Amino acid sequence: METFEQTLVLIKPDGLKKSLTGNILTKLSESKLEIAGAKVIRVSKALAEEHYYELKDKPFFEELLTYIQGKLHGEHYERVLALVYTGEDAIKRVRQIAGATNPEDADPTTIRGAYGRITTKGVYENVIHASSNPEEAEREIKLWFEPQEIVYDLYPKEEKVLNNVKKLVWK
Ligand code: DAT
Ligand code: MG
């Protein structure tokens, strides 16, 4: 049975620097999924750490933070394009099109297989991020997006008053 899901995609700084945004979005459109949110964002160290917290004990963690912050690709590329895709089996469909984590292992017809590389320092520059399960997708979408930046009611939210201004936040 297919299930309606949502998933976070990040086009990483190498994808932006290599001018791959159009190619990647075209490739992802094969999934027949829908884009429910999109924005360009500068990645702080704190956001990078939070996003990859499960890998904090890995030897490549610091390099990974440097990479996702765009600090390997020049000041101009200190950014990522963040997207939320929704639809049937969204998580699996996007992961299939993205390809294996290690770009050398990834099928050459996938995004990572076609465009990724491993740097001489051992960083997997694999062009995109894609959530790998529903729990991870929920955590990541709530981390990268505010409720009003997504066109669907994906998760419970509540109104908070901050400096006399009403704001919707994730519950
Ligand atoms: P994925 O991005 O396919 O979900 P992951 O969650 O295991 O893979 O790891 C997150 C990122 O960390 C991955 O996109 C690239 C980097 N990474 C993972 N394993 C690595 C390794 N052995 N050497 C270098 N970078 C690695
Ligand atoms: Mg992962």
CSV table of N, CA and C and ligand atoms in Angstrom, one decimal:
chain,number,residue,atom,x,y,z
A,1,MET,N,0.8,-1.2,0.0
A,1,MET,CA,0.0,0.0,0.0
A,1,MET,C,0.9,1.3,0.0
A,2,GLU,N,0.5,2.2,-0.8
A,2,GLU,CA,1.2,3.5,-0.8
A,2,GLU,C,0.7,4.4,0.3
A,3,THR,N,1.6,5.2,0.8
A,3,THR,CA,1.2,6.2,1.8
A,3,THR,C,1.6,7.6,1.5
A,4,PHE,N,0.7,8.5,1.8
A,4,PHE,CA,1.0,9.9,1.5
A,4,PHE,C,2.1,10.4,2.5
A,5,GLU,N,3.2,10.9,2.0
A,5,GLU,CA,4.3,11.3,2.9
A,5,GLU,C,4.8,12.7,2.5
A,6,GLN,N,5.6,13.2,3.3
A,6,GLN,CA,6.4,14.4,3.0
A,6,GLN,C,7.9,14.2,3.3
A,7,THR,N,8.7,14.8,2.6
A,7,THR,CA,10.2,14.6,2.8
A,7,THR,C,10.9,15.9,2.5
A,8,LEU,N,12.0,16.1,3.3
A,8,LEU,CA,12.9,17.2,3.1
A,8,LEU,C,14.0,17.0,2.1
A,9,VAL,N,14.1,17.9,1.1
A,9,VAL,CA,15.2,17.8,0.2
A,9,VAL,C,16.1,19.0,0.3
A,10,LEU,N,17.4,18.9,0.4
A,10,LEU,CA,18.3,20.0,0.3
A,10,LEU,C,19.2,19.9,-0.9
A,11,ILE,N,19.2,20.9,-1.7
A,11,ILE,CA,20.2,21.0,-2.8
A,11,ILE,C,21.4,21.7,-2.1
A,12,LYS,N,22.5,20.9,-1.9
A,12,LYS,CA,23.6,21.3,-1.1
A,12,LYS,C,24.5,22.3,-1.9
A,13,PRO,N,25.4,23.0,-1.2
A,13,PRO,CA,26.2,24.0,-1.9
A,13,PRO,C,26.9,23.6,-3.2
A,14,ASP,N,27.4,22.3,-3.2
A,14,ASP,CA,28.0,21.9,-4.5
A,14,ASP,C,27.0,21.8,-5.6
A,15,GLY,N,25.8,21.4,-5.3
A,15,GLY,CA,24.7,21.4,-6.4
A,15,GLY,C,24.5,22.8,-6.9
A,16,LEU,N,24.4,23.8,-6.0
A,16,LEU,CA,24.2,25.2,-6.5
A,16,LEU,C,25.4,25.7,-7.3
A,17,LYS,N,26.6,25.4,-6.7
A,17,LYS,CA,27.8,25.9,-7.4
A,17,LYS,C,28.0,25.3,-8.8
A,18,LYS,N,27.6,24.0,-9.0
A,18,LYS,CA,27.7,23.4,-10.3
A,18,LYS,C,26.6,23.7,-11.2
A,19,SER,N,25.7,24.6,-10.7
A,19,SER,CA,24.5,25.0,-11.6
A,19,SER,C,23.6,23.9,-11.9
A,20,LEU,N,23.4,23.1,-10.9
A,20,LEU,CA,22.6,21.8,-11.1
A,20,LEU,C,21.1,21.9,-10.7
A,21,THR,N,20.7,23.1,-10.2
A,21,THR,CA,19.4,23.2,-9.6
A,21,THR,C,18.3,22.7,-10.6
A,22,GLY,N,18.4,23.2,-11.9
A,22,GLY,CA,17.4,22.9,-12.9
A,22,GLY,C,17.4,21.4,-13.2
A,23,ASN,N,18.6,20.8,-13.3
A,23,ASN,CA,18.7,19.4,-13.6
A,23,ASN,C,18.1,18.6,-12.5
A,24,ILE,N,18.4,19.0,-11.2
A,24,ILE,CA,18.0,18.2,-10.1
A,24,ILE,C,16.4,18.3,-10.0
A,25,LEU,N,15.9,19.5,-10.1
A,25,LEU,CA,14.4,19.6,-10.0
A,25,LEU,C,13.7,18.8,-11.2
A,26,THR,N,14.3,18.8,-12.4
A,26,THR,CA,13.8,18.0,-13.5
A,26,THR,C,13.8,16.5,-13.1
A,27,LYS,N,14.9,16.1,-12.6
A,27,LYS,CA,15.1,14.7,-12.2
A,27,LYS,C,14.0,14.3,-11.1
A,28,LEU,N,13.9,15.2,-10.2
A,28,LEU,CA,13.0,14.9,-9.1
A,28,LEU,C,11.5,14.9,-9.5
A,29,SER,N,11.2,15.6,-10.6
A,29,SER,CA,9.9,15.7,-11.1
A,29,SER,C,9.4,14.4,-11.7
A,30,GLU,N,10.4,13.5,-12.0
A,30,GLU,CA,10.0,12.1,-12.4
A,30,GLU,C,9.3,11.4,-11.3
A,31,SER,N,9.4,11.9,-10.1
A,31,SER,CA,8.7,11.2,-8.9
A,31,SER,C,7.2,11.5,-9.0
A,32,LYS,N,6.8,12.4,-9.7
A,32,LYS,CA,5.3,12.9,-9.7
A,32,LYS,C,4.9,13.4,-8.4
A,33,LEU,N,5.9,13.8,-7.6
A,33,LEU,CA,5.5,14.4,-6.3
A,33,LEU,C,5.3,15.9,-6.5
A,34,GLU,N,4.9,16.6,-5.4
A,34,GLU,CA,4.6,18.0,-5.5
A,34,GLU,C,5.5,18.8,-4.6
A,35,ILE,N,5.9,19.9,-5.0
A,35,ILE,CA,6.7,20.8,-4.1
A,35,ILE,C,5.7,21.6,-3.2
A,36,ALA,N,5.8,21.4,-1.9
A,36,ALA,CA,4.9,22.1,-0.9
A,36,ALA,C,5.6,23.2,-0.2
A,37,GLY,N,6.9,23.4,-0.4
A,37,GLY,CA,7.6,24.5,0.2
A,37,GLY,C,9.0,24.6,-0.4
A,38,ALA,N,9.6,25.8,-0.5
A,38,ALA,CA,10.9,26.0,-1.1
A,38,ALA,C,11.5,27.3,-0.6
A,39,LYS,N,12.8,27.3,-0.3
A,39,LYS,CA,13.5,28.5,0.0
A,39,LYS,C,15.0,28.3,0.0
A,40,VAL,N,15.6,29.5,-0.3
A,40,VAL,CA,17.1,29.5,-0.2
A,40,VAL,C,17.5,29.9,1.2
A,41,ILE,N,18.4,29.3,1.8
A,41,ILE,CA,18.8,29.6,3.2
A,41,ILE,C,20.3,29.4,3.5
A,42,ARG,N,20.8,30.4,4.3
A,42,ARG,CA,22.1,30.3,4.8
A,42,ARG,C,22.1,29.3,5.9
A,43,VAL,N,23.1,28.4,6.0
A,43,VAL,CA,23.1,27.4,7.0
A,43,VAL,C,24.1,27.8,8.1
A,44,SER,N,23.5,28.1,9.3
A,44,SER,CA,24.4,28.4,10.5
A,44,SER,C,25.1,27.1,11.0
A,45,LYS,N,26.1,27.3,11.8
A,45,LYS,CA,26.7,26.1,12.4
A,45,LYS,C,25.7,25.3,13.2
A,46,ALA,N,24.9,26.1,14.0
A,46,ALA,CA,23.9,25.5,14.8
A,46,ALA,C,22.9,24.7,14.1
A,47,LEU,N,22.4,25.2,12.9
A,47,LEU,CA,21.5,24.5,12.1
A,47,LEU,C,22.1,23.2,11.5
A,48,ALA,N,23.4,23.4,11.1
A,48,ALA,CA,24.1,22.2,10.5
A,48,ALA,C,24.2,21.1,11.6
A,49,GLU,N,24.6,21.5,12.8
A,49,GLU,CA,24.8,20.5,13.9
A,49,GLU,C,23.5,19.8,14.2
A,50,GLU,N,22.4,20.6,14.2
A,50,GLU,CA,21.1,20.1,14.6
A,50,GLU,C,20.6,19.1,13.5
A,51,HIS,N,20.8,19.5,12.2
A,51,HIS,CA,20.4,18.6,11.1
A,51,HIS,C,21.2,17.3,11.1
A,52,TYR,N,22.5,17.3,11.4
A,52,TYR,CA,23.3,16.1,11.3
A,52,TYR,C,23.6,15.5,12.7
A,53,TYR,N,22.8,15.8,13.8
A,53,TYR,CA,23.2,15.5,15.1
A,53,TYR,C,23.4,14.0,15.3
A,54,GLU,N,22.8,13.2,14.5
A,54,GLU,CA,23.0,11.7,14.7
A,54,GLU,C,24.4,11.3,14.3
A,55,LEU,N,25.1,12.1,13.5
A,55,LEU,CA,26.4,11.7,13.1
A,55,LEU,C,27.5,12.4,13.9
A,56,LYS,N,27.1,13.0,15.0
A,56,LYS,CA,28.1,13.8,15.7
A,56,LYS,C,29.4,13.1,16.2
A,57,ASP,N,29.3,11.8,16.3
A,57,ASP,CA,30.5,11.0,16.8
A,57,ASP,C,31.3,10.5,15.6
A,58,LYS,N,30.9,10.7,14.4
A,58,LYS,CA,31.6,10.2,13.2
A,58,LYS,C,32.9,11.1,12.9
A,59,PRO,N,33.9,10.4,12.4
A,59,PRO,CA,35.2,11.2,12.2
A,59,PRO,C,35.0,12.3,11.2
A,60,PHE,N,34.0,12.2,10.3
A,60,PHE,CA,33.8,13.2,9.2
A,60,PHE,C,32.8,14.3,9.6
A,61,PHE,N,32.4,14.3,10.9
A,61,PHE,CA,31.3,15.2,11.3
A,61,PHE,C,31.7,16.7,11.0
A,62,GLU,N,32.9,17.1,11.5
A,62,GLU,CA,33.3,18.5,11.3
A,62,GLU,C,33.3,18.9,9.8
A,63,GLU,N,33.9,18.0,9.0
A,63,GLU,CA,34.0,18.3,7.6
A,63,GLU,C,32.6,18.4,7.0
A,64,LEU,N,31.7,17.6,7.5
A,64,LEU,CA,30.3,17.5,7.0
A,64,LEU,C,29.6,18.9,7.3
A,65,LEU,N,29.9,19.4,8.5
A,65,LEU,CA,29.3,20.7,8.9
A,65,LEU,C,29.8,21.8,8.0
A,66,THR,N,31.1,21.7,7.7
A,66,THR,CA,31.8,22.7,6.8
A,66,THR,C,31.2,22.7,5.4
A,67,TYR,N,31.0,21.5,5.0
A,67,TYR,CA,30.4,21.3,3.6
A,67,TYR,C,29.0,21.8,3.5
A,68,ILE,N,28.1,21.4,4.4
A,68,ILE,CA,26.7,21.8,4.3
A,68,ILE,C,26.5,23.3,4.5
A,69,GLN,N,27.5,23.9,5.2
A,69,GLN,CA,27.5,25.4,5.4
A,69,GLN,C,28.0,26.1,4.1
A,70,GLY,N,28.5,25.4,3.2
A,70,GLY,CA,29.0,26.0,1.9
A,70,GLY,C,30.4,26.5,2.1
A,71,LYS,N,31.1,26.2,3.2
A,71,LYS,CA,32.4,26.7,3.4
A,71,LYS,C,33.5,26.1,2.6
A,72,LEU,N,33.2,25.0,1.8
A,72,LEU,CA,34.1,24.4,0.9
A,72,LEU,C,34.0,25.0,-0.5
A,73,HIS,N,32.9,25.8,-0.7
A,73,HIS,CA,32.6,26.2,-2.1
A,73,HIS,C,32.7,27.7,-2.3
A,74,GLY,N,33.3,28.5,-1.4
A,74,GLY,CA,33.4,29.9,-1.6
A,74,GLY,C,32.2,30.6,-1.0
A,75,GLU,N,32.5,31.9,-0.5
A,75,GLU,CA,31.5,32.7,0.2
A,75,GLU,C,30.2,32.8,-0.5
A,76,HIS,N,30.2,32.9,-1.8
A,76,HIS,CA,29.0,33.1,-2.6
A,76,HIS,C,28.0,31.9,-2.4
A,77,TYR,N,28.6,30.7,-2.2
A,77,TYR,CA,27.8,29.5,-2.1
A,77,TYR,C,27.5,29.0,-0.7
A,78,GLU,N,27.5,29.9,0.3
A,78,GLU,CA,27.2,29.6,1.6
A,78,GLU,C,25.7,29.6,1.8
A,79,ARG,N,25.0,28.6,1.1
A,79,ARG,CA,23.6,28.5,1.0
A,79,ARG,C,23.2,27.2,0.5
A,80,VAL,N,21.9,26.8,0.9
A,80,VAL,CA,21.3,25.6,0.3
A,80,VAL,C,19.9,26.0,-0.2
A,81,LEU,N,19.4,25.2,-1.1
A,81,LEU,CA,18.0,25.3,-1.5
A,81,LEU,C,17.2,24.2,-0.8
A,82,ALA,N,16.3,24.6,0.1
A,82,ALA,CA,15.5,23.6,0.9
A,82,ALA,C,14.1,23.5,0.3
A,83,LEU,N,13.7,22.2,0.1
A,83,LEU,CA,12.4,21.9,-0.5
A,83,LEU,C,11.7,20.9,0.3
A,84,VAL,N,10.3,21.0,0.4
A,84,VAL,CA,9.5,19.9,0.9
A,84,VAL,C,8.7,19.3,-0.2
A,85,TYR,N,8.9,18.0,-0.4
A,85,TYR,CA,8.1,17.3,-1.5
A,85,TYR,C,7.0,16.5,-0.7
A,86,THR,N,5.8,16.4,-1.3
A,86,THR,CA,4.8,15.6,-0.7
A,86,THR,C,4.1,14.8,-1.8
A,87,GLY,N,3.6,13.6,-1.3
A,87,GLY,CA,2.9,12.7,-2.3
A,87,GLY,C,3.1,11.3,-1.8
A,88,GLU,N,2.6,10.4,-2.7
A,88,GLU,CA,2.6,8.9,-2.4
A,88,GLU,C,4.1,8.5,-2.3
A,89,ASP,N,4.4,7.8,-1.2
A,89,ASP,CA,5.7,7.2,-1.0
A,89,ASP,C,6.9,8.2,-1.3
A,90,ALA,N,6.6,9.5,-0.9
A,90,ALA,CA,7.6,10.5,-1.2
A,90,ALA,C,9.0,10.2,-0.7
A,91,ILE,N,9.1,9.6,0.4
A,91,ILE,CA,10.5,9.4,1.0
A,91,ILE,C,11.3,8.5,0.1
A,92,LYS,N,10.7,7.3,-0.2
A,92,LYS,CA,11.4,6.3,-1.0
A,92,LYS,C,11.6,6.8,-2.4
A,93,ARG,N,10.6,7.4,-3.0
A,93,ARG,CA,10.8,7.9,-4.4
A,93,ARG,C,11.9,8.9,-4.5
A,94,VAL,N,12.0,9.8,-3.6
A,94,VAL,CA,13.1,10.8,-3.6
A,94,VAL,C,14.4,10.1,-3.4
A,95,ARG,N,14.5,9.2,-2.4
A,95,ARG,CA,15.8,8.5,-2.1
A,95,ARG,C,16.2,7.7,-3.3
A,96,GLN,N,15.3,7.1,-4.1
A,96,GLN,CA,15.7,6.4,-5.2
A,96,GLN,C,16.3,7.2,-6.3
A,97,ILE,N,15.7,8.4,-6.5
A,97,ILE,CA,16.2,9.3,-7.5
A,97,ILE,C,17.5,10.0,-7.1
A,98,ALA,N,17.7,10.1,-5.7
A,98,ALA,CA,18.9,10.7,-5.2
A,98,ALA,C,20.1,9.8,-5.3
A,99,GLY,N,19.8,8.5,-5.1
A,99,GLY,CA,20.9,7.5,-5.2
A,99,GLY,C,21.6,7.3,-3.9
A,100,ALA,N,22.6,6.3,-3.9
A,100,ALA,CA,23.3,5.9,-2.7
A,100,ALA,C,24.1,7.1,-2.1
A,101,THR,N,24.3,7.0,-0.7
A,101,THR,CA,25.0,8.0,0.0
A,101,THR,C,26.4,8.3,-0.6
A,102,ASN,N,27.1,7.2,-0.8
A,102,ASN,CA,28.5,7.3,-1.4
A,102,ASN,C,28.3,7.5,-2.9
A,103,PRO,N,28.7,8.7,-3.5
A,103,PRO,CA,28.5,8.9,-4.9
A,103,PRO,C,29.2,7.9,-5.8
A,104,GLU,N,30.3,7.3,-5.3
A,104,GLU,CA,31.0,6.3,-6.1
A,104,GLU,C,30.1,5.0,-6.2
A,105,ASP,N,29.3,4.7,-5.2
A,105,ASP,CA,28.5,3.5,-5.2
A,105,ASP,C,27.1,3.8,-5.9
A,106,ALA,N,26.8,5.1,-6.0
A,106,ALA,CA,25.4,5.4,-6.5
A,106,ALA,C,25.3,5.1,-8.0
A,107,ASP,N,24.1,4.6,-8.4
A,107,ASP,CA,23.8,4.3,-9.8
A,107,ASP,C,24.1,5.6,-10.6
A,108,PRO,N,24.7,5.4,-11.7
A,108,PRO,CA,25.1,6.7,-12.5
A,108,PRO,C,23.9,7.4,-13.0
A,109,THR,N,22.7,6.8,-13.0
A,109,THR,CA,21.5,7.5,-13.5
A,109,THR,C,20.8,8.3,-12.4
A,110,THR,N,21.3,8.2,-11.1
A,110,THR,CA,20.8,8.9,-10.0
A,110,THR,C,21.5,10.3,-9.9
A,111,ILE,N,20.9,11.2,-9.1
A,111,ILE,CA,21.5,12.5,-9.0
A,111,ILE,C,22.9,12.4,-8.4
A,112,ARG,N,23.0,11.6,-7.3
A,112,ARG,CA,24.4,11.5,-6.7
A,112,ARG,C,25.4,10.8,-7.6
A,113,GLY,N,24.9,9.8,-8.3
A,113,GLY,CA,25.8,9.0,-9.2
A,113,GLY,C,26.2,9.9,-10.3
A,114,ALA,N,25.3,10.7,-10.8
A,114,ALA,CA,25.7,11.5,-12.0
A,114,ALA,C,26.6,12.7,-11.6
A,115,TYR,N,26.3,13.3,-10.5
A,115,TYR,CA,26.9,14.6,-10.2
A,115,TYR,C,27.8,14.7,-8.9
A,116,GLY,N,27.8,13.6,-8.1
A,116,GLY,CA,28.5,13.6,-6.9
A,116,GLY,C,30.0,13.3,-7.0
A,117,ARG,N,30.8,13.5,-6.0
A,117,ARG,CA,32.2,13.2,-6.0
A,117,ARG,C,32.6,13.0,-4.6
A,118,ILE,N,33.8,12.4,-4.4
A,118,ILE,CA,34.4,12.3,-3.1
A,118,ILE,C,35.6,13.2,-3.1
A,119,THR,N,35.8,14.2,-2.2
A,119,THR,CA,36.9,15.1,-2.3
A,119,THR,C,38.2,14.3,-1.8
A,120,THR,N,39.3,14.9,-2.0
A,120,THR,CA,40.6,14.3,-1.6
A,120,THR,C,40.6,14.2,-0.1
A,121,LYS,N,39.8,15.1,0.6
A,121,LYS,CA,39.7,15.0,2.1
A,121,LYS,C,38.7,13.9,2.6
A,122,GLY,N,38.0,13.3,1.6
A,122,GLY,CA,37.1,12.2,2.0
A,122,GLY,C,35.7,12.7,2.2
A,123,VAL,N,35.4,13.9,1.9
A,123,VAL,CA,34.0,14.4,2.0
A,123,VAL,C,33.2,13.9,0.9
A,124,TYR,N,32.0,13.3,1.2
A,124,TYR,CA,31.1,12.8,0.2
A,124,TYR,C,30.3,14.1,-0.3
A,125,GLU,N,30.7,14.7,-1.4
A,125,GLU,CA,30.0,15.8,-2.0
A,125,GLU,C,28.9,15.2,-2.8
A,126,ASN,N,27.7,14.9,-2.2
A,126,ASN,CA,26.7,14.1,-2.9
A,126,ASN,C,25.5,14.9,-3.3
A,127,VAL,N,25.6,16.2,-3.4
A,127,VAL,CA,24.7,17.1,-4.1
A,127,VAL,C,23.4,17.4,-3.5
A,128,ILE,N,22.8,16.3,-2.9
A,128,ILE,CA,21.5,16.6,-2.3
A,128,ILE,C,21.3,15.8,-1.0
A,129,HIS,N,20.5,16.3,-0.1
A,129,HIS,CA,20.0,15.6,1.0
A,129,HIS,C,18.6,15.2,0.8
A,130,ALA,N,18.2,14.0,1.3
A,130,ALA,CA,16.8,13.6,1.3
A,130,ALA,C,16.5,12.8,2.6
A,131,SER,N,15.4,13.1,3.2
A,131,SER,CA,15.1,12.4,4.5
A,131,SER,C,14.9,10.9,4.2
A,132,SER,N,15.2,10.1,5.3
A,132,SER,CA,15.2,8.6,5.0
A,132,SER,C,14.1,7.9,5.6
A,133,ASN,N,13.3,8.5,6.5
A,133,ASN,CA,12.1,7.8,7.1
A,133,ASN,C,11.2,8.9,7.6
A,134,PRO,N,9.9,8.5,7.9
A,134,PRO,CA,8.9,9.5,8.3
A,134,PRO,C,9.3,10.3,9.6
A,135,GLU,N,9.9,9.7,10.5
A,135,GLU,CA,10.3,10.4,11.8
A,135,GLU,C,11.4,11.4,11.5
A,136,GLU,N,12.3,11.0,10.6
A,136,GLU,CA,13.4,11.9,10.2
A,136,GLU,C,12.8,13.1,9.4
A,137,ALA,N,11.9,12.8,8.5
A,137,ALA,CA,11.3,13.8,7.7
A,137,ALA,C,10.6,14.8,8.6
A,138,GLU,N,9.9,14.4,9.5
A,138,GLU,CA,9.1,15.3,10.4
A,138,GLU,C,10.1,16.2,11.2
A,139,ARG,N,11.1,15.6,11.7
A,139,ARG,CA,12.1,16.4,12.5
A,139,ARG,C,12.8,17.4,11.6
A,140,GLU,N,13.1,17.0,10.4
A,140,GLU,CA,13.9,17.9,9.5
A,140,GLU,C,13.0,19.0,8.9
A,141,ILE,N,11.8,18.6,8.5
A,141,ILE,CA,10.9,19.6,8.0
A,141,ILE,C,10.6,20.7,9.0
A,142,LYS,N,10.4,20.3,10.3
A,142,LYS,CA,10.2,21.3,11.4
A,142,LYS,C,11.4,22.1,11.7
A,143,LEU,N,12.6,21.5,11.4
A,143,LEU,CA,13.8,22.2,11.7
A,143,LEU,C,14.1,23.3,10.6
A,144,TRP,N,13.8,23.0,9.4
A,144,TRP,CA,14.1,23.9,8.3
A,144,TRP,C,13.0,24.8,7.8
A,145,PHE,N,11.8,24.5,8.2
A,145,PHE,CA,10.7,25.3,7.7
A,145,PHE,C,9.8,25.7,8.9
A,146,GLU,N,9.2,26.9,8.7
A,146,GLU,CA,8.1,27.3,9.7
A,146,GLU,C,6.8,26.9,9.1
A,147,PRO,N,5.8,26.8,9.9
A,147,PRO,CA,4.5,26.2,9.4
A,147,PRO,C,3.9,27.0,8.2
A,148,GLN,N,4.0,28.3,8.3
A,148,GLN,CA,3.4,29.1,7.2
A,148,GLN,C,4.2,29.1,5.9
A,149,GLU,N,5.3,28.4,5.9
A,149,GLU,CA,6.1,28.4,4.7
A,149,GLU,C,5.8,27.1,3.8
A,150,ILE,N,4.9,26.3,4.3
A,150,ILE,CA,4.5,25.1,3.6
A,150,ILE,C,3.0,25.2,3.3
A,151,VAL,N,2.6,24.8,2.1
A,151,VAL,CA,1.2,25.0,1.7
A,151,VAL,C,0.2,24.1,2.3
A,152,TYR,N,0.7,23.0,2.9
A,152,TYR,CA,-0.2,22.1,3.6
A,152,TYR,C,-0.1,22.1,5.1
A,153,ASP,N,-1.1,21.6,5.8
A,153,ASP,CA,-1.0,21.4,7.2
A,153,ASP,C,-0.4,20.1,7.5
A,154,LEU,N,0.9,20.0,7.5
A,154,LEU,CA,1.6,18.7,7.6
A,154,LEU,C,1.6,18.2,9.1
A,155,TYR,N,1.9,19.1,10.0
A,155,TYR,CA,2.0,18.7,11.4
A,155,TYR,C,1.3,19.7,12.3
A,156,PRO,N,0.9,19.3,13.5
A,156,PRO,CA,0.2,20.2,14.4
A,156,PRO,C,1.0,21.5,14.7
A,157,LYS,N,0.3,22.6,14.7
A,157,LYS,CA,1.0,23.8,15.0
A,157,LYS,C,0.1,24.6,16.0
A,158,GLU,N,0.7,25.7,16.6
A,158,GLU,CA,0.0,26.5,17.5
A,158,GLU,C,0.4,27.9,17.4
A,159,GLU,N,-0.4,28.8,17.9
A,159,GLU,CA,-0.1,30.3,17.8
A,159,GLU,C,0.7,30.7,19.0
A,160,LYS,N,1.7,31.4,18.8
A,160,LYS,CA,2.5,32.0,19.9
A,160,LYS,C,2.5,33.5,19.8
A,161,VAL,N,2.5,34.2,20.9
A,161,VAL,CA,2.7,35.7,20.8
A,161,VAL,C,4.1,36.0,21.2
A,162,LEU,N,4.8,36.6,20.2
A,162,LEU,CA,6.2,37.0,20.5
A,162,LEU,C,6.3,38.5,20.3
A,163,ASN,N,6.7,39.3,21.3
A,163,ASN,CA,6.7,40.8,21.2
A,163,ASN,C,5.4,41.3,20.6
A,164,ASN,N,4.3,40.9,21.1
A,164,ASN,CA,3.0,41.3,20.7
A,164,ASN,C,2.6,40.9,19.3
A,165,VAL,N,3.4,40.1,18.7
A,165,VAL,CA,3.1,39.7,17.3
A,165,VAL,C,2.7,38.2,17.4
A,166,LYS,N,1.6,37.8,16.8
A,166,LYS,CA,1.2,36.4,16.7
A,166,LYS,C,2.0,35.7,15.7
A,167,LYS,N,2.4,34.5,16.0
A,167,LYS,CA,3.2,33.7,15.1
A,167,LYS,C,2.8,32.2,15.2
A,168,LEU,N,2.8,31.5,14.1
A,168,LEU,CA,2.5,30.1,14.1
A,168,LEU,C,3.8,29.3,14.2
A,169,VAL,N,3.8,28.4,15.2
A,169,VAL,CA,5.0,27.6,15.4
A,169,VAL,C,4.6,26.1,15.5
A,170,TRP,N,5.5,25.2,15.2
A,170,TRP,CA,5.2,23.8,15.4
A,170,TRP,C,5.0,23.5,16.8
A,171,LYS,N,4.0,22.6,17.0
A,171,LYS,CA,3.6,22.3,18.4
A,171,LYS,C,4.6,21.3,19.0
B,1,DAT,P1,22.3,10.1,3.5
B,1,DAT,O1,22.6,11.5,3.2
B,1,DAT,O2,22.3,9.2,2.3
B,1,DAT,O3,21.0,10.0,4.3
B,1,DAT,P2,23.7,9.6,6.0
B,1,DAT,O4,22.5,10.2,6.7
B,1,DAT,O5,24.2,8.3,6.5
B,1,DAT,O6,23.4,9.5,4.4
B,1,DAT,O7,24.9,10.7,6.1
B,1,DAT,C1,24.7,12.1,5.9
B,1,DAT,C2,25.8,12.6,5.1
B,1,DAT,O8,27.0,12.4,5.7
B,1,DAT,C3,25.9,12.0,3.7
B,1,DAT,O9,25.0,12.6,2.8
B,1,DAT,C4,27.4,12.3,3.4
B,1,DAT,C5,28.0,12.2,4.7
B,1,DAT,N1,28.6,10.9,5.0
B,1,DAT,C6,28.0,9.7,5.3
B,1,DAT,N2,28.8,8.7,5.4
B,1,DAT,C7,30.1,9.2,5.1
B,1,DAT,C8,31.4,8.6,5.1
B,1,DAT,N3,31.6,7.4,5.4
B,1,DAT,N4,32.4,9.5,4.7
B,1,DAT,C9,32.2,10.8,4.4
B,1,DAT,N5,31.0,11.4,4.5
B,1,DAT,C10,29.9,10.6,4.8
B,2,MG,MG,20.5,10.5,6.2
